[in-house]
Amino acid sequence: MVNITGLQLKNPTMLAAGIMGTTGASLIRMAREGAGAVVTKSIGPQPKEGHSNPSMVKLDCGYLNAMGLPNPSYEAFLPELEKAKDKAGVPVIASIFGGNMEEFRMVAEGLTPGKPDAFELNVSCPHAMGYGASVGTDPEMVKAVTSAVCEVADIPVWVKLTPNVTDIVAIGKAAQAGGADAVVAINTVRGMSIDIHSGYPVLGNRFGGLSGEAVRPVAVKCVYDLYANLDIPIIGVGGISTWQHAVEMIMAGASAVQIGSMVYEGLNVFSDISEGIHRFLEERGHKKTKDITGIAHERF
């Protein structure tokens, strides 16, 4: 068992936001596949279609996506959240977004009847104009948005950080100052791919967010830096596809990990990674994940 901001997880793996989290049924399925917790697709104040296709492509180093935060609105998503809460059997975290503090507060209040176990504030999407990283690159805005949600929420509030900044620690400190119970690091890294035969950008939005293996060293460094400077838990995400990757992230300072792109390669990823972590701990005489969290800070 792993305790994150008061939530009890059967193992330290979670489904990351935006991956298989668009319906209650898909969230339930991820929980049954072994995820210790599940995070919904990011939900906003109004219905949003997202960007035109192609919106996701596989590269030789990971995935590039520009979904554009498509969602049905918090009002339409509420029944899906309620369904997941009723059947998943694991903590269900609602990922929410808005263009300002009032919209974040509106969505949090609107989803509260669905009884999510925590909110994850998406202030880090790199490809939705006016949302995500447009908010999350400004420490004062991050603090204000976090504070606004904390004022209306009686559940833990997590803040998902963007790596597309000069100093992610400054953004993490702003979230902490706003009352965040934890930070999630990282969201995708800005990227682009061009078809050399036509000269056209591959994505319909031209650029998007890079995820997968290529971003893992970036995520590990961000988690390491945040752990050294914050007093709240860090949830690591970015390029995790094996239990070894998860252990590395935990040693950098993560209390738990989220898994995103790897879900496209197979749904057994949660059980494989959690079982691998368990074996690793047993072989080294550790009783729980907490025993190795941040251990890399002692080894230099």
PDB file of C-alpha atoms in Angstrom:
ATOM      1  CA  MET A   1       0.000   0.000   0.000  1.00  0.00           C
ATOM      2  CA  VAL A   2       1.118   3.547  -0.777  1.00  0.00           C
ATOM      3  CA  ASN A   3      -0.262   6.670   0.881  1.00  0.00           C
ATOM      4  CA  ILE A   4      -0.368   9.792  -1.286  1.00  0.00           C
ATOM      5  CA  THR A   5      -1.908  12.896   0.298  1.00  0.00           C
ATOM      6  CA  GLY A   6      -4.111  10.685   2.422  1.00  0.00           C
ATOM      7  CA  LEU A   7      -5.211   8.413  -0.441  1.00  0.00           C
ATOM      8  CA  GLN A   8      -4.486   4.708  -0.072  1.00  0.00           C
ATOM      9  CA  LEU A   9      -3.197   3.073  -3.259  1.00  0.00           C
ATOM     10  CA  LYS A  10      -2.735  -0.692  -3.563  1.00  0.00           C
ATOM     11  CA  ASN A  11       0.454  -0.027  -5.537  1.00  0.00           C
ATOM     12  CA  PRO A  12       2.418   3.075  -6.641  1.00  0.00           C
ATOM     13  CA  THR A  13       1.247   3.106 -10.272  1.00  0.00           C
ATOM     14  CA  MET A  14      -1.458   5.390 -11.674  1.00  0.00           C
ATOM     15  CA  LEU A  15      -3.044   5.970 -15.035  1.00  0.00           C
ATOM     16  CA  ALA A  16      -1.894   9.401 -16.237  1.00  0.00           C
ATOM     17  CA  ALA A  17      -4.366  12.046 -17.372  1.00  0.00           C
ATOM     18  CA  GLY A  18      -5.401  11.996 -21.011  1.00  0.00           C
ATOM     19  CA  ILE A  19      -4.808   8.285 -21.564  1.00  0.00           C
ATOM     20  CA  MET A  20      -7.861   5.987 -21.551  1.00  0.00           C
ATOM     21  CA  GLY A  21      -9.606   8.340 -19.137  1.00  0.00           C
ATOM     22  CA  THR A  22     -12.370   9.719 -21.332  1.00  0.00           C
ATOM     23  CA  THR A  23     -15.173   7.515 -19.978  1.00  0.00           C
ATOM     24  CA  GLY A  24     -16.124   5.855 -16.739  1.00  0.00           C
ATOM     25  CA  ALA A  25     -15.857   2.458 -18.413  1.00  0.00           C
ATOM     26  CA  SER A  26     -12.268   3.021 -19.570  1.00  0.00           C
ATOM     27  CA  LEU A  27     -11.221   4.258 -16.121  1.00  0.00           C
ATOM     28  CA  ILE A  28     -12.764   1.160 -14.553  1.00  0.00           C
ATOM     29  CA  ARG A  29     -10.915  -1.042 -17.031  1.00  0.00           C
ATOM     30  CA  MET A  30      -7.560   0.566 -16.180  1.00  0.00           C
ATOM     31  CA  ALA A  31      -8.220  -0.037 -12.489  1.00  0.00           C
ATOM     32  CA  ARG A  32      -8.991  -3.690 -13.195  1.00  0.00           C
ATOM     33  CA  GLU A  33      -5.782  -3.961 -15.209  1.00  0.00           C
ATOM     34  CA  GLY A  34      -3.848  -3.120 -12.046  1.00  0.00           C
ATOM     35  CA  ALA A  35      -3.564   0.666 -11.751  1.00  0.00           C
ATOM     36  CA  GLY A  36      -3.353   1.795  -8.128  1.00  0.00           C
ATOM     37  CA  ALA A  37      -5.288   4.951  -9.036  1.00  0.00           C
ATOM     38  CA  VAL A  38      -6.692   6.496 -12.207  1.00  0.00           C
ATOM     39  CA  VAL A  39      -6.696  10.078 -13.469  1.00  0.00           C
ATOM     40  CA  THR A  40      -9.398  11.297 -15.825  1.00  0.00           C
ATOM     41  CA  LYS A  41      -8.950  13.081 -19.104  1.00  0.00           C
ATOM     42  CA  SER A  42      -8.598  16.806 -18.403  1.00  0.00           C
ATOM     43  CA  ILE A  43     -12.052  18.345 -18.080  1.00  0.00           C
ATOM     44  CA  GLY A  44     -12.841  22.015 -18.616  1.00  0.00           C
ATOM     45  CA  PRO A  45     -15.631  24.554 -18.288  1.00  0.00           C
ATOM     46  CA  GLN A  46     -17.144  24.184 -21.772  1.00  0.00           C
ATOM     47  CA  PRO A  47     -17.271  21.483 -24.455  1.00  0.00           C
ATOM     48  CA  LYS A  48     -14.115  21.540 -26.566  1.00  0.00           C
ATOM     49  CA  GLU A  49     -13.515  19.629 -29.800  1.00  0.00           C
ATOM     50  CA  GLY A  50      -9.748  19.802 -29.729  1.00  0.00           C
ATOM     51  CA  HIS A  51      -7.379  20.073 -32.666  1.00  0.00           C
ATOM     52  CA  SER A  52      -7.880  18.574 -36.113  1.00  0.00           C
ATOM     53  CA  ASN A  53      -6.295  15.252 -37.053  1.00  0.00           C
ATOM     54  CA  PRO A  54      -3.635  13.985 -37.187  1.00  0.00           C
ATOM     55  CA  SER A  55      -3.555  14.661 -33.458  1.00  0.00           C
ATOM     56  CA  MET A  56      -1.222  11.854 -32.354  1.00  0.00           C
ATOM     57  CA  VAL A  57       1.676  10.118 -34.090  1.00  0.00           C
ATOM     58  CA  LYS A  58       4.198   7.519 -32.997  1.00  0.00           C
ATOM     59  CA  LEU A  59       7.849   8.454 -33.459  1.00  0.00           C
ATOM     60  CA  ASP A  60      10.986   6.372 -33.096  1.00  0.00           C
ATOM     61  CA  CYS A  61      11.569   7.988 -29.690  1.00  0.00           C
ATOM     62  CA  GLY A  62       8.043   8.193 -28.282  1.00  0.00           C
ATOM     63  CA  TYR A  63       4.754   9.871 -29.155  1.00  0.00           C
ATOM     64  CA  LEU A  64       3.864  13.350 -30.356  1.00  0.00           C
ATOM     65  CA  ASN A  65       0.346  14.562 -29.677  1.00  0.00           C
ATOM     66  CA  ALA A  66      -1.709  17.713 -30.033  1.00  0.00           C
ATOM     67  CA  MET A  67      -5.139  16.710 -28.824  1.00  0.00           C
ATOM     68  CA  GLY A  68      -6.085  20.249 -27.812  1.00  0.00           C
ATOM     69  CA  LEU A  69      -7.844  19.283 -24.565  1.00  0.00           C
ATOM     70  CA  PRO A  70     -11.003  17.817 -26.172  1.00  0.00           C
ATOM     71  CA  ASN A  71     -13.680  17.230 -23.531  1.00  0.00           C
ATOM     72  CA  PRO A  72     -17.462  17.297 -23.146  1.00  0.00           C
ATOM     73  CA  SER A  73     -17.450  19.906 -20.288  1.00  0.00           C
ATOM     74  CA  TYR A  74     -17.651  19.180 -16.583  1.00  0.00           C
ATOM     75  CA  GLU A  75     -21.443  19.004 -16.681  1.00  0.00           C
ATOM     76  CA  ALA A  76     -21.496  16.290 -19.344  1.00  0.00           C
ATOM     77  CA  PHE A  77     -18.576  14.403 -17.792  1.00  0.00           C
ATOM     78  CA  LEU A  78     -20.099  14.210 -14.307  1.00  0.00           C
ATOM     79  CA  PRO A  79     -21.998  10.923 -14.987  1.00  0.00           C
ATOM     80  CA  GLU A  80     -18.760   9.312 -16.215  1.00  0.00           C
ATOM     81  CA  LEU A  81     -16.951  10.381 -13.049  1.00  0.00           C
ATOM     82  CA  GLU A  82     -19.777   8.986 -10.938  1.00  0.00           C
ATOM     83  CA  LYS A  83     -19.627   5.695 -12.836  1.00  0.00           C
ATOM     84  CA  ALA A  84     -15.872   5.406 -12.289  1.00  0.00           C
ATOM     85  CA  LYS A  85     -16.211   6.210  -8.598  1.00  0.00           C
ATOM     86  CA  ASP A  86     -18.886   3.560  -8.213  1.00  0.00           C
ATOM     87  CA  LYS A  87     -17.026   0.708  -9.928  1.00  0.00           C
ATOM     88  CA  ALA A  88     -13.275   1.383 -10.149  1.00  0.00           C
ATOM     89  CA  GLY A  89     -12.399   0.350  -6.596  1.00  0.00           C
ATOM     90  CA  VAL A  90      -9.319   2.627  -6.602  1.00  0.00           C
ATOM     91  CA  PRO A  91      -8.895   6.383  -6.062  1.00  0.00           C
ATOM     92  CA  VAL A  92     -10.242   8.407  -8.979  1.00  0.00           C
ATOM     93  CA  ILE A  93      -8.525  11.746  -9.548  1.00  0.00           C
ATOM     94  CA  ALA A  94     -10.262  14.382 -11.658  1.00  0.00           C
ATOM     95  CA  SER A  95      -7.922  16.299 -13.957  1.00  0.00           C
ATOM     96  CA  ILE A  96      -9.299  19.781 -14.577  1.00  0.00           C
ATOM     97  CA  PHE A  97      -8.313  22.826 -16.610  1.00  0.00           C
ATOM     98  CA  GLY A  98      -9.397  26.397 -17.196  1.00  0.00           C
ATOM     99  CA  GLY A  99      -8.134  29.657 -18.592  1.00  0.00           C
ATOM    100  CA  ASN A 100      -8.157  31.493 -15.264  1.00  0.00           C
ATOM    101  CA  MET A 101      -8.808  30.966 -11.570  1.00  0.00           C
ATOM    102  CA  GLU A 102     -12.558  31.472 -11.929  1.00  0.00           C
ATOM    103  CA  GLU A 103     -12.840  28.703 -14.528  1.00  0.00           C
ATOM    104  CA  PHE A 104     -10.727  26.309 -12.470  1.00  0.00           C
ATOM    105  CA  ARG A 105     -12.935  26.999  -9.459  1.00  0.00           C
ATOM    106  CA  MET A 106     -16.092  26.494 -11.547  1.00  0.00           C
ATOM    107  CA  VAL A 107     -14.963  23.098 -12.828  1.00  0.00           C
ATOM    108  CA  ALA A 108     -13.861  21.935  -9.378  1.00  0.00           C
ATOM    109  CA  GLU A 109     -17.212  22.889  -7.866  1.00  0.00           C
ATOM    110  CA  GLY A 110     -19.067  21.340 -10.787  1.00  0.00           C
ATOM    111  CA  LEU A 111     -17.322  17.970 -10.419  1.00  0.00           C
ATOM    112  CA  THR A 112     -17.492  17.845  -6.627  1.00  0.00           C
ATOM    113  CA  PRO A 113     -20.883  16.030  -6.664  1.00  0.00           C
ATOM    114  CA  GLY A 114     -19.109  13.165  -8.454  1.00  0.00           C
ATOM    115  CA  LYS A 115     -16.939  12.722  -5.354  1.00  0.00           C
ATOM    116  CA  PRO A 116     -13.468  12.533  -6.931  1.00  0.00           C
ATOM    117  CA  ASP A 117     -10.729  11.528  -4.506  1.00  0.00           C
ATOM    118  CA  ALA A 118      -8.486  14.422  -5.576  1.00  0.00           C
ATOM    119  CA  PHE A 119      -8.183  17.131  -8.193  1.00  0.00           C
ATOM    120  CA  GLU A 120      -5.208  17.337 -10.540  1.00  0.00           C
ATOM    121  CA  LEU A 121      -4.845  20.844 -11.970  1.00  0.00           C
ATOM    122  CA  ASN A 122      -3.647  20.790 -15.569  1.00  0.00           C
ATOM    123  CA  VAL A 123      -1.578  23.955 -15.845  1.00  0.00           C
ATOM    124  CA  SER A 124       0.860  22.307 -18.219  1.00  0.00           C
ATOM    125  CA  CYS A 125      -0.668  21.211 -21.550  1.00  0.00           C
ATOM    126  CA  PRO A 126       1.726  22.631 -24.202  1.00  0.00           C
ATOM    127  CA  HIS A 127      -0.649  22.807 -27.188  1.00  0.00           C
ATOM    128  CA  ALA A 128      -3.970  24.384 -26.134  1.00  0.00           C
ATOM    129  CA  MET A 129      -3.963  28.148 -26.622  1.00  0.00           C
ATOM    130  CA  GLY A 130      -5.119  30.005 -23.530  1.00  0.00           C
ATOM    131  CA  TYR A 131      -5.007  26.924 -21.320  1.00  0.00           C
ATOM    132  CA  GLY A 132      -2.444  24.590 -19.782  1.00  0.00           C
ATOM    133  CA  ALA A 133       1.071  25.946 -20.100  1.00  0.00           C
ATOM    134  CA  SER A 134      -0.345  29.382 -20.892  1.00  0.00           C
ATOM    135  CA  VAL A 135      -1.284  29.361 -17.203  1.00  0.00           C
ATOM    136  CA  GLY A 136       1.441  27.134 -15.828  1.00  0.00           C
ATOM    137  CA  THR A 137       4.471  29.144 -16.906  1.00  0.00           C
ATOM    138  CA  ASP A 138       3.492  32.057 -14.632  1.00  0.00           C
ATOM    139  CA  PRO A 139       4.244  31.377 -10.938  1.00  0.00           C
ATOM    140  CA  GLU A 140       1.741  33.960  -9.728  1.00  0.00           C
ATOM    141  CA  MET A 141      -1.017  32.506 -11.889  1.00  0.00           C
ATOM    142  CA  VAL A 142      -0.195  28.971 -10.697  1.00  0.00           C
ATOM    143  CA  LYS A 143      -0.386  30.119  -7.093  1.00  0.00           C
ATOM    144  CA  ALA A 144      -3.678  31.927  -7.683  1.00  0.00           C
ATOM    145  CA  VAL A 145      -5.295  29.018  -9.539  1.00  0.00           C
ATOM    146  CA  THR A 146      -4.167  26.516  -6.912  1.00  0.00           C
ATOM    147  CA  SER A 147      -5.443  28.709  -4.104  1.00  0.00           C
ATOM    148  CA  ALA A 148      -8.784  29.192  -5.858  1.00  0.00           C
ATOM    149  CA  VAL A 149      -9.374  25.448  -6.139  1.00  0.00           C
ATOM    150  CA  CYS A 150      -8.161  24.782  -2.596  1.00  0.00           C
ATOM    151  CA  GLU A 151     -10.717  27.279  -1.322  1.00  0.00           C
ATOM    152  CA  VAL A 152     -13.630  25.244  -2.705  1.00  0.00           C
ATOM    153  CA  ALA A 153     -12.213  21.706  -2.454  1.00  0.00           C
ATOM    154  CA  ASP A 154     -12.263  19.503   0.609  1.00  0.00           C
ATOM    155  CA  ILE A 155     -10.128  16.866  -1.114  1.00  0.00           C
ATOM    156  CA  PRO A 156      -6.402  16.859  -1.994  1.00  0.00           C
ATOM    157  CA  VAL A 157      -5.310  19.184  -4.781  1.00  0.00           C
ATOM    158  CA  TRP A 158      -2.415  18.145  -7.025  1.00  0.00           C
ATOM    159  CA  VAL A 159      -0.810  20.441  -9.603  1.00  0.00           C
ATOM    160  CA  LYS A 160       0.642  19.011 -12.815  1.00  0.00           C
ATOM    161  CA  LEU A 161       3.711  20.990 -13.866  1.00  0.00           C
ATOM    162  CA  THR A 162       5.096  21.821 -17.279  1.00  0.00           C
ATOM    163  CA  PRO A 163       8.769  21.184 -18.107  1.00  0.00           C
ATOM    164  CA  ASN A 164       8.623  23.943 -20.718  1.00  0.00           C
ATOM    165  CA  VAL A 165       9.961  26.588 -18.331  1.00  0.00           C
ATOM    166  CA  THR A 166      13.371  27.851 -17.309  1.00  0.00           C
ATOM    167  CA  ASP A 167      12.916  26.822 -13.667  1.00  0.00           C
ATOM    168  CA  ILE A 168      10.336  24.179 -12.782  1.00  0.00           C
ATOM    169  CA  VAL A 169      11.190  24.546  -9.081  1.00  0.00           C
ATOM    170  CA  ALA A 170       9.834  28.111  -9.095  1.00  0.00           C
ATOM    171  CA  ILE A 171       6.537  26.819 -10.494  1.00  0.00           C
ATOM    172  CA  GLY A 172       6.471  23.980  -7.954  1.00  0.00           C
ATOM    173  CA  LYS A 173       7.053  26.424  -5.109  1.00  0.00           C
ATOM    174  CA  ALA A 174       4.201  28.582  -6.404  1.00  0.00           C
ATOM    175  CA  ALA A 175       1.859  25.582  -6.374  1.00  0.00           C
ATOM    176  CA  GLN A 176       2.980  24.715  -2.852  1.00  0.00           C
ATOM    177  CA  ALA A 177       2.447  28.315  -1.726  1.00  0.00           C
ATOM    178  CA  GLY A 178      -1.056  28.181  -3.187  1.00  0.00           C
ATOM    179  CA  GLY A 179      -1.896  25.199  -0.994  1.00  0.00           C
ATOM    180  CA  ALA A 180      -1.183  22.233  -3.280  1.00  0.00           C
ATOM    181  CA  ASP A 181      -1.015  18.887  -1.504  1.00  0.00           C
ATOM    182  CA  ALA A 182       1.270  17.415  -4.180  1.00  0.00           C
ATOM    183  CA  VAL A 183       2.774  18.181  -7.580  1.00  0.00           C
ATOM    184  CA  VAL A 184       2.832  15.938 -10.633  1.00  0.00           C
ATOM    185  CA  ALA A 185       5.909  16.171 -12.875  1.00  0.00           C
ATOM    186  CA  ILE A 186       6.027  16.309 -15.793  1.00  0.00           C
ATOM    187  CA  ASN A 187       3.631  16.983 -18.644  1.00  0.00           C
ATOM    188  CA  THR A 188       4.841  16.647 -22.227  1.00  0.00           C
ATOM    189  CA  VAL A 189       7.750  18.540 -23.780  1.00  0.00           C
ATOM    190  CA  ARG A 190       7.040  20.790 -26.756  1.00  0.00           C
ATOM    191  CA  GLY A 191       7.957  19.086 -29.991  1.00  0.00           C
ATOM    192  CA  MET A 192       7.343  18.929 -33.720  1.00  0.00           C
ATOM    193  CA  SER A 193       7.721  16.532 -36.629  1.00  0.00           C
ATOM    194  CA  ILE A 194       7.798  17.345 -40.344  1.00  0.00           C
ATOM    195  CA  ASP A 195       7.079  15.031 -43.267  1.00  0.00           C
ATOM    196  CA  ILE A 196      10.132  15.442 -45.489  1.00  0.00           C
ATOM    197  CA  HIS A 197       8.279  14.231 -48.606  1.00  0.00           C
ATOM    198  CA  SER A 198       5.611  16.936 -48.489  1.00  0.00           C
ATOM    199  CA  GLY A 199       7.245  19.494 -46.240  1.00  0.00           C
ATOM    200  CA  TYR A 200       4.111  19.640 -44.108  1.00  0.00           C
ATOM    201  CA  PRO A 201       4.130  19.373 -40.303  1.00  0.00           C
ATOM    202  CA  VAL A 202       2.841  15.922 -39.349  1.00  0.00           C
ATOM    203  CA  LEU A 203       0.390  17.116 -36.694  1.00  0.00           C
ATOM    204  CA  GLY A 204      -2.760  19.012 -37.583  1.00  0.00           C
ATOM    205  CA  ASN A 205      -1.784  21.638 -35.002  1.00  0.00           C
ATOM    206  CA  ARG A 206       1.793  21.763 -36.414  1.00  0.00           C
ATOM    207  CA  PHE A 207       3.397  21.242 -32.983  1.00  0.00           C
ATOM    208  CA  GLY A 208       2.457  19.256 -29.913  1.00  0.00           C
ATOM    209  CA  GLY A 209       3.737  17.512 -26.820  1.00  0.00           C
ATOM    210  CA  LEU A 210       6.410  14.809 -26.848  1.00  0.00           C
ATOM    211  CA  SER A 211       5.935  11.878 -24.478  1.00  0.00           C
ATOM    212  CA  GLY A 212       7.528   8.475 -24.069  1.00  0.00           C
ATOM    213  CA  GLU A 213      11.105   7.289 -23.729  1.00  0.00           C
ATOM    214  CA  ALA A 214      12.714  10.501 -24.982  1.00  0.00           C
ATOM    215  CA  VAL A 215      11.392  12.631 -22.114  1.00  0.00           C
ATOM    216  CA  ARG A 216      12.210  10.283 -19.227  1.00  0.00           C
ATOM    217  CA  PRO A 217      15.630  11.795 -18.358  1.00  0.00           C
ATOM    218  CA  VAL A 218      13.977  15.229 -18.368  1.00  0.00           C
ATOM    219  CA  ALA A 219      11.262  14.000 -16.017  1.00  0.00           C
ATOM    220  CA  VAL A 220      13.777  12.344 -13.677  1.00  0.00           C
ATOM    221  CA  LYS A 221      15.775  15.592 -13.399  1.00  0.00           C
ATOM    222  CA  CYS A 222      12.631  17.628 -12.743  1.00  0.00           C
ATOM    223  CA  VAL A 223      11.480  15.241 -10.015  1.00  0.00           C
ATOM    224  CA  TYR A 224      14.957  15.283  -8.477  1.00  0.00           C
ATOM    225  CA  ASP A 225      15.030  19.090  -8.357  1.00  0.00           C
ATOM    226  CA  LEU A 226      11.512  19.380  -7.003  1.00  0.00           C
ATOM    227  CA  TYR A 227      12.166  16.833  -4.254  1.00  0.00           C
ATOM    228  CA  ALA A 228      15.161  18.849  -3.102  1.00  0.00           C
ATOM    229  CA  ASN A 229      13.144  22.048  -2.838  1.00  0.00           C
ATOM    230  CA  LEU A 230       9.531  21.242  -1.931  1.00  0.00           C
ATOM    231  CA  ASP A 231       7.887  19.986   1.237  1.00  0.00           C
ATOM    232  CA  ILE A 232       5.005  18.194  -0.486  1.00  0.00           C
ATOM    233  CA  PRO A 233       4.960  14.834  -2.321  1.00  0.00           C
ATOM    234  CA  ILE A 234       5.900  14.528  -5.978  1.00  0.00           C
ATOM    235  CA  ILE A 235       4.242  12.130  -8.401  1.00  0.00           C
ATOM    236  CA  GLY A 236       6.597  11.275 -11.261  1.00  0.00           C
ATOM    237  CA  VAL A 237       5.450  10.854 -14.848  1.00  0.00           C
ATOM    238  CA  GLY A 238       7.179  10.834 -18.218  1.00  0.00           C
ATOM    239  CA  GLY A 239       8.509   7.934 -20.259  1.00  0.00           C
ATOM    240  CA  ILE A 240       7.976   5.181 -17.691  1.00  0.00           C
ATOM    241  CA  SER A 241       7.618   1.822 -19.425  1.00  0.00           C
ATOM    242  CA  THR A 242       9.344  -0.657 -17.063  1.00  0.00           C
ATOM    243  CA  TRP A 243       9.641  -1.240 -13.339  1.00  0.00           C
ATOM    244  CA  GLN A 244      13.264  -0.132 -13.561  1.00  0.00           C
ATOM    245  CA  HIS A 245      12.140   3.239 -14.897  1.00  0.00           C
ATOM    246  CA  ALA A 246       9.631   3.530 -12.054  1.00  0.00           C
ATOM    247  CA  VAL A 247      12.266   2.717  -9.434  1.00  0.00           C
ATOM    248  CA  GLU A 248      14.564   5.332 -10.957  1.00  0.00           C
ATOM    249  CA  MET A 249      11.814   7.946 -10.696  1.00  0.00           C
ATOM    250  CA  ILE A 250      11.089   6.978  -7.101  1.00  0.00           C
ATOM    251  CA  MET A 251      14.762   7.194  -6.191  1.00  0.00           C
ATOM    252  CA  ALA A 252      14.787  10.697  -7.692  1.00  0.00           C
ATOM    253  CA  GLY A 253      12.048  11.657  -5.265  1.00  0.00           C
ATOM    254  CA  ALA A 254       8.668  10.457  -6.526  1.00  0.00           C
ATOM    255  CA  SER A 255       6.239   8.993  -4.009  1.00  0.00           C
ATOM    256  CA  ALA A 256       4.332   7.301  -6.843  1.00  0.00           C
ATOM    257  CA  VAL A 257       4.381   7.232 -10.642  1.00  0.00           C
ATOM    258  CA  GLN A 258       1.910   7.791 -13.435  1.00  0.00           C
ATOM    259  CA  ILE A 259       1.968   5.854 -16.693  1.00  0.00           C
ATOM    260  CA  GLY A 260       0.716   7.306 -19.955  1.00  0.00           C
ATOM    261  CA  SER A 261       2.057   6.446 -23.401  1.00  0.00           C
ATOM    262  CA  MET A 262       3.055   2.904 -22.459  1.00  0.00           C
ATOM    263  CA  VAL A 263      -0.612   1.989 -22.078  1.00  0.00           C
ATOM    264  CA  TYR A 264      -0.785   1.979 -25.899  1.00  0.00           C
ATOM    265  CA  GLU A 265       1.724  -0.887 -25.909  1.00  0.00           C
ATOM    266  CA  GLY A 266      -0.276  -3.102 -23.550  1.00  0.00           C
ATOM    267  CA  LEU A 267      -2.604  -2.857 -20.563  1.00  0.00           C
ATOM    268  CA  ASN A 268      -0.525  -5.211 -18.436  1.00  0.00           C
ATOM    269  CA  VAL A 269       1.928  -2.372 -17.822  1.00  0.00           C
ATOM    270  CA  PHE A 270       0.483  -1.500 -14.407  1.00  0.00           C
ATOM    271  CA  SER A 271       0.708  -5.011 -12.984  1.00  0.00           C
ATOM    272  CA  ASP A 272       4.129  -5.621 -14.558  1.00  0.00           C
ATOM    273  CA  ILE A 273       5.591  -2.447 -13.096  1.00  0.00           C
ATOM    274  CA  SER A 274       4.023  -2.797  -9.650  1.00  0.00           C
ATOM    275  CA  GLU A 275       5.142  -6.433  -9.379  1.00  0.00           C
ATOM    276  CA  GLY A 276       8.652  -5.471 -10.471  1.00  0.00           C
ATOM    277  CA  ILE A 277       8.841  -2.733  -7.847  1.00  0.00           C
ATOM    278  CA  HIS A 278       7.635  -5.163  -5.185  1.00  0.00           C
ATOM    279  CA  ARG A 279      10.298  -7.738  -6.109  1.00  0.00           C
ATOM    280  CA  PHE A 280      13.000  -5.076  -6.139  1.00  0.00           C
ATOM    281  CA  LEU A 281      12.044  -3.890  -2.642  1.00  0.00           C
ATOM    282  CA  GLU A 282      11.902  -7.439  -1.252  1.00  0.00           C
ATOM    283  CA  GLU A 283      15.280  -8.391  -2.706  1.00  0.00           C
ATOM    284  CA  ARG A 284      16.881  -5.392  -1.017  1.00  0.00           C
ATOM    285  CA  GLY A 285      15.152  -5.776   2.314  1.00  0.00           C
ATOM    286  CA  HIS A 286      12.831  -2.793   1.983  1.00  0.00           C
ATOM    287  CA  LYS A 287       9.259  -2.978   3.226  1.00  0.00           C
ATOM    288  CA  LYS A 288       7.672  -0.134   1.276  1.00  0.00           C
ATOM    289  CA  THR A 289       8.238   2.278  -1.571  1.00  0.00           C
ATOM    290  CA  LYS A 290       8.816   5.113   0.870  1.00  0.00           C
ATOM    291  CA  ASP A 291      12.077   3.437   1.921  1.00  0.00           C
ATOM    292  CA  ILE A 292      13.702   4.309  -1.411  1.00  0.00           C
ATOM    293  CA  THR A 293      11.937   7.583  -2.200  1.00  0.00           C
ATOM    294  CA  GLY A 294      14.572  10.235  -2.831  1.00  0.00           C
ATOM    295  CA  ILE A 295      17.469   7.909  -2.020  1.00  0.00           C
ATOM    296  CA  ALA A 296      19.499   9.358  -4.914  1.00  0.00           C
ATOM    297  CA  HIS A 297      19.847  12.571  -2.907  1.00  0.00           C
ATOM    298  CA  GLU A 298      21.957  10.678  -0.391  1.00  0.00           C
ATOM    299  CA  ARG A 299      24.246   9.102  -2.993  1.00  0.00           C
ATOM    300  CA  PHE A 300      26.413  11.865  -4.400  1.00  0.00           C
TER     301      PHE A 300
END
